[in-house]
Amino acid sequence: MANVVVVGSQWGDEGKGKIVDWLSHRADLVARFQGGHNAGHTLVVDGEVYKLSLLPSGVVREGKASVIGNGVVIDPWALLAEIERIGAQGVQITPKRLTISESACLILPVHSDLDVAREAAAGNDQIGTTKRGIGPAYEDKVGRRSIRVIDLADPQILLARVQNMLLHHNALRRGYDLKPVLAEELHASLLEIAPKILPFSGPVWKQLDTAARSGKKILFEGAQGAMLDVDHGTWPFVTSSNTLAGQAACGTGIAPNQLNYVLGITKAYTTRVGSGPFPTELDDAVGQRLGERGAEFGTVTGRERRCGWFDAVMVKQAITIGGITGIVLTKLDVLDGFAELKVCVAYTLNGKRLHRLPAGIKEQAEVKPVYETFEGWTSSTKGARSWVDLPAQAVKYVRRLEELIGAPVDMVSTSPEREDVILVRDPFKG
C-alpha cells in the first residue's frame, strides 16, 4: 500500500481540497504538514460546502483520523473557531478524530499585528500576505523564541517563553508605533485557551509511525503550491514554508522512505493570488471569463485571483523539483466553450528562449510566454467520469499537457463534486 503526498504544482488554489477529500475516502489517516490558516480548501460533500483552513480535509469523513504536524503553525483561536464552525455543520471534531503535534508552534496576536504593520509599511512593494501572522510565526520558530503547543501545559515555562518572545516583538512594535504587549496579559489569554487545545495534542510522529508499520494508508496534505515554496518559488513573493513533498517528512516526523507517491494537483489553466510574477497572466476579457467561470476567489481571503493560460514550463519545473509522480488535472470544465486555448511551452528573455523560470526577481518579471495554440471544444465536460464522456479536443488537450510537463495525468476533475473524476491510476495502488 502506498502513502500519498498531495501538493500543488502551481501557485496554490489548484483544487487540492476536493482531491484530498476524494483520496481520504480511501485513506486511513490524513496529515497536514505545513502552512497555517492562510491555506484554504473548499470541499463539496453531498451538496454540503465545507471551508477548511487549518483542519485536514479528512476530518469531514467519519472514521478517519487526522493530524496536524509540527511543520504547521497554529493560531489556537482560529483553530477552535474552525472546529466550532465545522461542528455547526454536523461534523464533531474530537481528540479521537484529530491530533495536533505537541511540537507545533503557535501563531499569536503579535504575529498578525506584525504582518499587518509590515505590509502597510511596504506600500506598493507589498508581498500580498494574508496578514494572518504566518511569516512572523515561522520567523520566531527559526529564531527559537516560539511558543509551542506543549508549552501550554506548564504555566511557568509558558510565562518564560512569553517574556522571551516579547523582548523581540515589543522592540519591533516600537518601530511600527504599536503599543507594547504586556507579558501577563498574553500569558493569561494563553492559559485560558490551553485546556481547549491540550486535549488534542500528542506525538504525531509516533502516531504516524505506528500507522505506517501496521499497513495503514496515510494521505499527506500540502497547502499552497510549488511556486510559493520559500526556497524554490518566485521569491520573495512566496509563502513562509516549504510546500514541496519533501516537507511531508520534516513537517510530521515520518521517515522519508515512507513517502511512496507524490500527486501534484494542477489546474487546467493558471491562477495566482497576491503580488509577484505571472508570465501567462491575462489582463483582458479572456482572463476575466476564466475567473468568472472558475469562481476564482480565495477561500480564506475572498480576494479575486489573477488568471491566465496553462504554463507548462512552470509545471514541469514543479514536477522536477517536487518529485511529482503524476498529476490531477482540475477544473477542465472551466475551459468549455473557448474557441481556442493556449499553453505556454517556453519563455523568451532578452531574445533568448528559456525552458525554466529564472531565479532572479527582475528576470521573472520580464520573461514572455511562447504559446502553442489549441482548438477548443463546444460540448460540456462538466461531470464527466470517463474518457468517453470528453470531447475529442479535450482529450487531445490533456494528452498534449502530459507530453509538455513530462508526467502522466492520473486523474481529471470535471466539477467541484467529489465523484466527478476520471480515474486513470489510483495513487494508493502505485
GROMACS .gro file of C-alpha atoms in nm:
model
  430
    1MET     CA    1   0.000   0.000   0.000
    2ALA     CA    2   0.130   0.347  -0.091
    3ASN     CA    3   0.135   0.654   0.131
    4VAL     CA    4   0.044   0.952  -0.084
    5VAL     CA    5   0.160   1.314  -0.064
    6VAL     CA    6  -0.069   1.571  -0.225
    7VAL     CA    7   0.091   1.901  -0.326
    8GLY     CA    8   0.006   2.192  -0.551
    9SER     CA    9   0.214   2.229  -0.867
   10GLN     CA   10   0.136   2.594  -0.940
   11TRP     CA   11   0.070   2.894  -0.709
   12GLY     CA   12  -0.186   2.721  -0.491
   13ASP     CA   13  -0.564   2.719  -0.533
   14GLU     CA   14  -0.537   2.418  -0.767
   15GLY     CA   15  -0.832   2.234  -0.613
   16LYS     CA   16  -0.647   2.022  -0.358
   17GLY     CA   17  -0.939   2.016  -0.116
   18LYS     CA   18  -1.167   1.813  -0.337
   19ILE     CA   19  -0.892   1.571  -0.437
   20VAL     CA   20  -0.774   1.521  -0.079
   21ASP     CA   21  -1.134   1.456   0.019
   22TRP     CA   22  -1.169   1.205  -0.267
   23LEU     CA   23  -0.849   1.031  -0.161
   24SER     CA   24  -0.928   1.045   0.210
   25HIS     CA   25  -1.221   0.816   0.142
   26ARG     CA   26  -0.955   0.554   0.054
   27ALA     CA   27  -0.703   0.651   0.324
   28ASP     CA   28  -0.693   0.561   0.691
   29LEU     CA   29  -0.528   0.880   0.813
   30VAL     CA   30  -0.484   1.235   0.676
   31ALA     CA   31  -0.195   1.461   0.781
   32ARG     CA   32  -0.133   1.836   0.732
   33PHE     CA   33   0.241   1.910   0.719
   34GLN     CA   34   0.300   2.284   0.655
   35GLY     CA   35   0.143   2.627   0.635
   36GLY     CA   36  -0.120   2.769   0.863
   37HIS     CA   37  -0.468   2.917   0.841
   38ASN     CA   38  -0.358   3.112   0.534
   39ALA     CA   39  -0.438   2.796   0.340
   40GLY     CA   40  -0.792   2.738   0.223
   41HIS     CA   41  -0.963   2.423   0.099
   42THR     CA   42  -1.322   2.406  -0.015
   43LEU     CA   43  -1.495   2.067  -0.006
   44VAL     CA   44  -1.836   1.986  -0.152
   45VAL     CA   45  -1.970   1.665   0.002
   46ASP     CA   46  -2.324   1.554  -0.074
   47GLY     CA   47  -2.412   1.913  -0.154
   48GLU     CA   48  -2.269   2.046   0.174
   49VAL     CA   49  -1.988   2.302   0.136
   50TYR     CA   50  -1.707   2.291   0.391
   51LYS     CA   51  -1.442   2.563   0.401
   52LEU     CA   52  -1.132   2.448   0.586
   53SER     CA   53  -0.811   2.631   0.671
   54LEU     CA   54  -0.621   2.453   0.947
   55LEU     CA   55  -0.814   2.130   0.970
   56PRO     CA   56  -0.703   1.848   0.740
   57SER     CA   57  -0.960   1.775   0.472
   58GLY     CA   58  -1.012   1.424   0.608
   59VAL     CA   59  -1.194   1.550   0.917
   60VAL     CA   60  -1.524   1.565   0.732
   61ARG     CA   61  -1.508   1.186   0.683
   62GLU     CA   62  -1.649   0.972   0.963
   63GLY     CA   63  -1.397   0.723   1.100
   64LYS     CA   64  -1.089   0.894   0.951
   65ALA     CA   65  -0.811   1.005   1.181
   66SER     CA   66  -0.647   1.340   1.107
   67VAL     CA   67  -0.329   1.502   1.234
   68ILE     CA   68  -0.175   1.849   1.219
   69GLY     CA   69   0.202   1.809   1.206
   70ASN     CA   70   0.486   2.002   1.363
   71GLY     CA   71   0.551   2.182   1.032
   72VAL     CA   72   0.220   2.369   1.063
   73VAL     CA   73   0.197   2.696   1.256
   74ILE     CA   74  -0.127   2.709   1.452
   75ASP     CA   75  -0.341   3.002   1.557
   76PRO     CA   76  -0.522   2.835   1.851
   77TRP     CA   77  -0.813   3.078   1.845
   78ALA     CA   78  -0.861   3.031   1.470
   79LEU     CA   79  -0.842   2.654   1.514
   80LEU     CA   80  -1.111   2.649   1.781
   81ALA     CA   81  -1.332   2.878   1.574
   82GLU     CA   82  -1.295   2.643   1.277
   83ILE     CA   83  -1.374   2.340   1.492
   84GLU     CA   84  -1.688   2.519   1.618
   85ARG     CA   85  -1.792   2.621   1.266
   86ILE     CA   86  -1.750   2.271   1.126
   87GLY     CA   87  -1.931   2.135   1.431
   88ALA     CA   88  -2.229   2.355   1.345
   89GLN     CA   89  -2.237   2.175   1.010
   90GLY     CA   90  -2.268   1.840   1.184
   91VAL     CA   91  -1.901   1.732   1.196
   92GLN     CA   92  -1.790   1.698   1.558
   93ILE     CA   93  -1.412   1.729   1.596
   94THR     CA   94  -1.292   1.532   1.898
   95PRO     CA   95  -0.941   1.434   2.018
   96LYS     CA   96  -1.014   1.087   1.884
   97ARG     CA   97  -1.065   1.236   1.541
   98LEU     CA   98  -0.785   1.498   1.546
   99THR     CA   99  -0.431   1.506   1.688
  100ILE     CA  100  -0.216   1.820   1.694
  101SER     CA  101   0.159   1.785   1.717
  102GLU     CA  102   0.281   1.884   2.062
  103SER     CA  103   0.584   2.036   1.885
  104ALA     CA  104   0.382   2.268   1.659
  105CYS     CA  105   0.445   2.641   1.707
  106LEU     CA  106   0.166   2.886   1.777
  107ILE     CA  107   0.058   3.197   1.591
  108LEU     CA  108  -0.024   3.471   1.841
  109PRO     CA  109  -0.185   3.815   1.801
  110VAL     CA  110   0.162   3.975   1.799
  111HIS     CA  111   0.238   3.783   1.479
  112SER     CA  112  -0.066   3.907   1.290
  113ASP     CA  113  -0.004   4.260   1.421
  114LEU     CA  114   0.348   4.249   1.280
  115ASP     CA  115   0.227   4.102   0.950
  116VAL     CA  116  -0.026   4.383   0.903
  117ALA     CA  117   0.223   4.654   1.002
  118ARG     CA  118   0.489   4.529   0.761
  119GLU     CA  119   0.251   4.511   0.467
  120ALA     CA  120   0.123   4.863   0.539
  121ALA     CA  121   0.479   4.998   0.561
  122ALA     CA  122   0.574   4.828   0.233
  123GLY     CA  123   0.327   5.039   0.033
  124ASN     CA  124   0.341   4.943  -0.333
  125ASP     CA  125   0.603   4.675  -0.258
  126GLN     CA  126   0.370   4.453  -0.059
  127ILE     CA  127   0.420   4.078  -0.093
  128GLY     CA  128   0.047   4.016  -0.064
  129THR     CA  129   0.036   3.806   0.252
  130THR     CA  130  -0.294   3.707   0.408
  131LYS     CA  131  -0.190   3.919   0.712
  132ARG     CA  132  -0.259   3.628   0.945
  133GLY     CA  133   0.082   3.617   1.107
  134ILE     CA  134   0.217   3.311   0.925
  135GLY     CA  135   0.553   3.460   0.827
  136PRO     CA  136   0.632   3.617   1.167
  137ALA     CA  137   0.537   3.289   1.338
  138TYR     CA  138   0.782   3.095   1.122
  139GLU     CA  139   1.047   3.360   1.192
  140ASP     CA  140   1.005   3.302   1.564
  141LYS     CA  141   1.028   2.928   1.512
  142VAL     CA  142   1.362   2.964   1.333
  143GLY     CA  143   1.470   3.222   1.593
  144ARG     CA  144   1.392   2.971   1.872
  145ARG     CA  145   1.158   3.205   2.054
  146SER     CA  146   0.826   3.039   1.961
  147ILE     CA  147   0.563   2.911   2.196
  148ARG     CA  148   0.484   2.550   2.115
  149VAL     CA  149   0.166   2.357   2.190
  150ILE     CA  150   0.343   2.158   2.465
  151ASP     CA  151   0.437   2.483   2.643
  152LEU     CA  152   0.069   2.542   2.721
  153ALA     CA  153   0.087   2.254   2.971
  154ASP     CA  154   0.330   2.431   3.209
  155PRO     CA  155   0.233   2.782   3.327
  156GLN     CA  156   0.586   2.864   3.446
  157ILE     CA  157   0.756   2.760   3.124
  158LEU     CA  158   0.483   2.934   2.928
  159LEU     CA  159   0.543   3.265   3.108
  160ALA     CA  160   0.917   3.243   3.044
  161ARG     CA  161   0.850   3.175   2.675
  162VAL     CA  162   0.610   3.469   2.652
  163GLN     CA  163   0.858   3.704   2.816
  164ASN     CA  164   1.139   3.593   2.585
  165MET     CA  165   0.921   3.636   2.276
  166LEU     CA  166   0.808   3.983   2.379
  167LEU     CA  167   1.165   4.106   2.420
  168HIS     CA  168   1.184   4.070   2.043
  169HIS     CA  169   0.831   4.170   1.946
  170ASN     CA  170   0.797   4.477   2.165
  171ALA     CA  171   1.117   4.617   2.016
  172LEU     CA  172   0.969   4.568   1.670
  173ARG     CA  173   0.636   4.714   1.775
  174ARG     CA  174   0.803   5.034   1.887
  175GLY     CA  175   0.949   5.068   1.537
  176TYR     CA  176   0.598   5.042   1.389
  177ASP     CA  177   0.441   5.274   1.651
  178LEU     CA  178   0.243   4.989   1.805
  179LYS     CA  179   0.172   4.965   2.176
  180PRO     CA  180   0.384   4.711   2.366
  181VAL     CA  181   0.219   4.385   2.470
  182LEU     CA  182   0.215   4.303   2.842
  183ALA     CA  183   0.350   3.955   2.915
  184GLU     CA  184   0.096   3.898   3.192
  185GLU     CA  185  -0.198   3.967   2.960
  186LEU     CA  186  -0.074   3.740   2.680
  187HIS     CA  187   0.013   3.471   2.936
  188ALA     CA  188  -0.338   3.490   3.083
  189SER     CA  189  -0.506   3.457   2.742
  190LEU     CA  190  -0.295   3.152   2.663
  191LEU     CA  191  -0.374   2.989   2.997
  192GLU     CA  192  -0.742   3.044   2.924
  193ILE     CA  193  -0.725   2.866   2.590
  194ALA     CA  194  -0.482   2.592   2.695
  195PRO     CA  195  -0.745   2.348   2.832
  196LYS     CA  196  -0.927   2.360   2.499
  197ILE     CA  197  -0.616   2.289   2.290
  198LEU     CA  198  -0.414   2.044   2.501
  199PRO     CA  199  -0.662   1.751   2.477
  200PHE     CA  200  -0.586   1.739   2.104
  201SER     CA  201  -0.206   1.740   2.144
  202GLY     CA  202   0.020   1.439   2.112
  203PRO     CA  203   0.330   1.289   1.947
  204VAL     CA  204   0.214   1.295   1.586
  205TRP     CA  205   0.539   1.136   1.465
  206LYS     CA  206   0.471   0.829   1.678
  207GLN     CA  207   0.109   0.802   1.565
  208LEU     CA  208   0.220   0.811   1.200
  209ASP     CA  209   0.497   0.558   1.255
  210THR     CA  210   0.254   0.318   1.422
  211ALA     CA  211   0.006   0.362   1.138
  212ALA     CA  212   0.270   0.306   0.871
  213ARG     CA  213   0.409  -0.005   1.041
  214SER     CA  214   0.062  -0.153   1.065
  215GLY     CA  215  -0.002  -0.108   0.693
  216LYS     CA  216  -0.237   0.188   0.722
  217LYS     CA  217  -0.271   0.417   0.421
  218ILE     CA  218  -0.165   0.772   0.502
  219LEU     CA  219  -0.250   1.079   0.299
  220PHE     CA  220  -0.025   1.384   0.345
  221GLU     CA  221  -0.200   1.710   0.262
  222GLY     CA  222   0.005   2.008   0.148
  223ALA     CA  223  -0.106   2.370   0.129
  224GLN     CA  224  -0.030   2.642  -0.126
  225GLY     CA  225   0.179   2.532  -0.429
  226ALA     CA  226   0.532   2.461  -0.552
  227MET     CA  227   0.588   2.811  -0.688
  228LEU     CA  228   0.512   2.955  -0.343
  229ASP     CA  229   0.783   2.743  -0.179
  230VAL     CA  230   1.012   2.964   0.033
  231ASP     CA  231   1.322   2.816  -0.134
  232HIS     CA  232   1.208   2.717  -0.483
  233GLY     CA  233   0.923   2.957  -0.557
  234THR     CA  234   0.903   3.306  -0.704
  235TRP     CA  235   1.089   3.459  -0.410
  236PRO     CA  236   1.018   3.693  -0.232
  237PHE     CA  237   0.655   3.658  -0.344
  238VAL     CA  238   0.624   3.325  -0.169
  239THR     CA  239   0.480   3.173   0.146
  240SER     CA  240   0.692   3.122   0.459
  241SER     CA  241   0.721   2.743   0.448
  242ASN     CA  242   0.842   2.469   0.218
  243THR     CA  243   0.549   2.349   0.010
  244LEU     CA  244   0.720   2.061  -0.174
  245ALA     CA  245   0.659   1.695  -0.096
  246GLY     CA  246   0.984   1.658   0.097
  247GLN     CA  247   0.835   1.874   0.370
  248ALA     CA  248   0.580   1.600   0.442
  249ALA     CA  249   0.855   1.409   0.621
  250CYS     CA  250   1.006   1.708   0.805
  251GLY     CA  251   0.667   1.855   0.888
  252THR     CA  252   0.523   1.543   1.050
  253GLY     CA  253   0.819   1.335   1.165
  254ILE     CA  254   0.754   1.037   0.942
  255ALA     CA  255   1.055   0.876   0.774
  256PRO     CA  256   1.119   0.997   0.416
  257ASN     CA  257   1.117   0.640   0.285
  258GLN     CA  258   0.752   0.616   0.391
  259LEU     CA  259   0.652   0.874   0.127
  260ASN     CA  260   0.565   0.649  -0.164
  261TYR     CA  261   0.371   0.855  -0.415
  262VAL     CA  262   0.358   1.229  -0.488
  263LEU     CA  263   0.043   1.359  -0.654
  264GLY     CA  264   0.062   1.710  -0.799
  265ILE     CA  265  -0.268   1.894  -0.820
  266THR     CA  266  -0.266   2.103  -1.137
  267LYS     CA  267  -0.532   2.341  -1.265
  268ALA     CA  268  -0.612   2.323  -1.638
  269TYR     CA  269  -0.523   2.692  -1.656
  270THR     CA  270  -0.322   2.911  -1.414
  271THR     CA  271  -0.420   3.138  -1.127
  272ARG     CA  272  -0.237   3.340  -0.866
  273VAL     CA  273  -0.342   3.542  -0.560
  274GLY     CA  274  -0.143   3.843  -0.449
  275SER     CA  275   0.169   4.002  -0.592
  276GLY     CA  276   0.452   3.850  -0.792
  277PRO     CA  277   0.542   3.743  -1.145
  278PHE     CA  278   0.287   3.565  -1.361
  279PRO     CA  279   0.414   3.509  -1.720
  280THR     CA  280   0.083   3.385  -1.866
  281GLU     CA  281  -0.149   3.631  -1.689
  282LEU     CA  282  -0.441   3.754  -1.900
  283ASP     CA  283  -0.545   4.106  -1.813
  284ASP     CA  284  -0.830   4.101  -2.063
  285ALA     CA  285  -1.178   3.959  -2.128
  286VAL     CA  286  -1.040   3.604  -2.157
  287GLY     CA  287  -0.879   3.627  -1.815
  288GLN     CA  288  -1.200   3.771  -1.672
  289ARG     CA  289  -1.400   3.488  -1.828
  290LEU     CA  290  -1.170   3.227  -1.673
  291GLY     CA  291  -1.211   3.391  -1.335
  292GLU     CA  292  -1.588   3.409  -1.359
  293ARG     CA  293  -1.634   3.054  -1.487
  294GLY     CA  294  -1.387   2.914  -1.235
  295ALA     CA  295  -1.524   3.118  -0.941
  296GLU     CA  296  -1.170   3.231  -0.874
  297PHE     CA  297  -1.189   3.389  -0.533
  298GLY     CA  298  -0.966   3.290  -0.241
  299THR     CA  299  -1.125   3.055   0.015
  300VAL     CA  300  -0.954   3.233   0.304
  301THR     CA  301  -0.930   3.595   0.190
  302GLY     CA  302  -1.203   3.624  -0.072
  303ARG     CA  303  -0.952   3.804  -0.294
  304GLU     CA  304  -1.001   3.779  -0.668
  305ARG     CA  305  -0.744   3.553  -0.829
  306ARG     CA  306  -0.538   3.658  -1.129
  307CYS     CA  307  -0.598   3.421  -1.422
  308GLY     CA  308  -0.400   3.308  -1.725
  309TRP     CA  309  -0.326   3.025  -1.964
  310PHE     CA  310  -0.166   2.696  -1.858
  311ASP     CA  311   0.209   2.734  -1.803
  312ALA     CA  312   0.371   2.402  -1.894
  313VAL     CA  313   0.721   2.536  -1.825
  314MET     CA  314   0.636   2.621  -1.466
  315VAL     CA  315   0.450   2.297  -1.401
  316LYS     CA  316   0.734   2.088  -1.546
  317GLN     CA  317   0.976   2.271  -1.316
  318ALA     CA  318   0.747   2.199  -1.019
  319ILE     CA  319   0.733   1.832  -1.115
  320THR     CA  320   1.113   1.815  -1.132
  321ILE     CA  321   1.191   1.984  -0.802
  322GLY     CA  322   0.897   1.825  -0.621
  323GLY     CA  323   0.941   1.465  -0.732
  324ILE     CA  324   0.582   1.455  -0.855
  325THR     CA  325   0.483   1.108  -0.975
  326GLY     CA  326   0.160   1.201  -1.151
  327ILE     CA  327  -0.086   1.488  -1.163
  328VAL     CA  328  -0.453   1.552  -1.114
  329LEU     CA  329  -0.582   1.796  -1.374
  330THR     CA  330  -0.857   2.006  -1.216
  331LYS     CA  331  -1.123   2.245  -1.348
  332LEU     CA  332  -1.111   2.111  -1.703
  333ASP     CA  333  -1.478   2.208  -1.735
  334VAL     CA  334  -1.390   2.577  -1.695
  335LEU     CA  335  -1.236   2.564  -2.042
  336ASP     CA  336  -1.561   2.450  -2.205
  337GLY     CA  337  -1.676   2.682  -2.482
  338PHE     CA  338  -1.349   2.858  -2.560
  339ALA     CA  339  -1.287   2.878  -2.935
  340GLU     CA  340  -0.915   2.836  -2.879
  341LEU     CA  341  -0.682   2.763  -2.590
  342LYS     CA  342  -0.319   2.846  -2.538
  343VAL     CA  343  -0.042   2.674  -2.344
  344CYS     CA  344   0.293   2.828  -2.257
  345VAL     CA  345   0.567   2.595  -2.385
  346ALA     CA  346   0.872   2.823  -2.334
  347TYR     CA  347   0.973   3.174  -2.233
  348THR     CA  348   1.179   3.437  -2.407
  349LEU     CA  349   1.412   3.672  -2.221
  350ASN     CA  350   1.631   3.926  -2.397
  351GLY     CA  351   1.582   3.742  -2.723
  352LYS     CA  352   1.678   3.403  -2.580
  353ARG     CA  353   1.445   3.105  -2.539
  354LEU     CA  354   1.416   2.956  -2.188
  355HIS     CA  355   1.264   2.633  -2.063
  356ARG     CA  356   1.275   2.721  -1.694
  357LEU     CA  357   1.159   3.005  -1.474
  358PRO     CA  358   1.473   3.204  -1.381
  359ALA     CA  359   1.552   3.267  -1.014
  360GLY     CA  360   1.610   3.643  -1.037
  361ILE     CA  361   1.318   3.867  -0.948
  362LYS     CA  362   1.388   4.101  -1.240
  363GLU     CA  363   1.415   3.817  -1.491
  364GLN     CA  364   1.098   3.652  -1.360
  365ALA     CA  365   0.908   3.975  -1.419
  366GLU     CA  366   1.047   4.018  -1.772
  367VAL     CA  367   1.004   3.672  -1.926
  368LYS     CA  368   0.749   3.648  -2.206
  369PRO     CA  369   0.547   3.335  -2.279
  370VAL     CA  370   0.579   3.137  -2.601
  371TYR     CA  371   0.241   2.982  -2.674
  372GLU     CA  372   0.114   2.674  -2.852
  373THR     CA  373  -0.247   2.717  -2.966
  374PHE     CA  374  -0.516   2.451  -2.945
  375GLU     CA  375  -0.864   2.422  -3.087
  376GLY     CA  376  -1.124   2.445  -2.812
  377TRP     CA  377  -1.442   2.244  -2.768
  378THR     CA  378  -1.807   2.341  -2.752
  379SER     CA  379  -1.965   2.045  -2.572
  380SER     CA  380  -1.958   2.021  -2.194
  381THR     CA  381  -1.704   1.826  -1.989
  382LYS     CA  382  -1.876   1.910  -1.661
  383GLY     CA  383  -1.939   1.599  -1.453
  384ALA     CA  384  -1.754   1.364  -1.690
  385ARG     CA  385  -1.635   1.043  -1.521
  386SER     CA  386  -1.488   0.860  -1.819
  387TRP     CA  387  -1.264   0.945  -2.114
  388VAL     CA  388  -1.551   0.860  -2.348
  389ASP     CA  389  -1.752   1.142  -2.191
  390LEU     CA  390  -1.497   1.401  -2.306
  391PRO     CA  391  -1.491   1.579  -2.641
  392ALA     CA  392  -1.206   1.469  -2.866
  393GLN     CA  393  -1.039   1.811  -2.844
  394ALA     CA  394  -1.044   1.799  -2.465
  395VAL     CA  395  -0.871   1.460  -2.469
  396LYS     CA  396  -0.617   1.599  -2.715
  397TYR     CA  397  -0.552   1.895  -2.483
  398VAL     CA  398  -0.493   1.667  -2.183
  399ARG     CA  399  -0.262   1.435  -2.376
  400ARG     CA  400  -0.054   1.726  -2.501
  401LEU     CA  401  -0.017   1.861  -2.148
  402GLU     CA  402   0.120   1.523  -2.040
  403GLU     CA  403   0.385   1.545  -2.311
  404LEU     CA  404   0.481   1.900  -2.221
  405ILE     CA  405   0.514   1.853  -1.845
  406GLY     CA  406   0.667   1.507  -1.855
  407ALA     CA  407   0.424   1.343  -1.614
  408PRO     CA  408   0.110   1.134  -1.654
  409VAL     CA  409  -0.239   1.258  -1.574
  410ASP     CA  410  -0.362   1.017  -1.308
  411MET     CA  411  -0.698   1.185  -1.258
  412VAL     CA  412  -0.910   1.454  -1.421
  413SER     CA  413  -1.154   1.659  -1.213
  414THR     CA  414  -1.456   1.787  -1.402
  415SER     CA  415  -1.662   1.966  -1.135
  416PRO     CA  416  -1.646   2.060  -0.764
  417GLU     CA  417  -1.839   1.743  -0.676
  418ARG     CA  418  -1.621   1.471  -0.522
  419GLU     CA  419  -1.726   1.188  -0.753
  420ASP     CA  420  -1.692   1.385  -1.077
  421VAL     CA  421  -1.347   1.243  -1.150
  422ILE     CA  422  -1.194   1.046  -1.434
  423LEU     CA  423  -0.962   0.797  -1.266
  424VAL     CA  424  -0.667   0.672  -1.468
  425ARG     CA  425  -0.449   0.542  -1.185
  426ASP     CA  426  -0.522   0.509  -0.811
  427PRO     CA  427  -0.224   0.669  -0.629
  428PHE     CA  428  -0.273   0.439  -0.329
  429LYS     CA  429  -0.208   0.139  -0.551
  430GLY     CA  430   0.103   0.298  -0.707
   0.00000   0.00000   0.00000
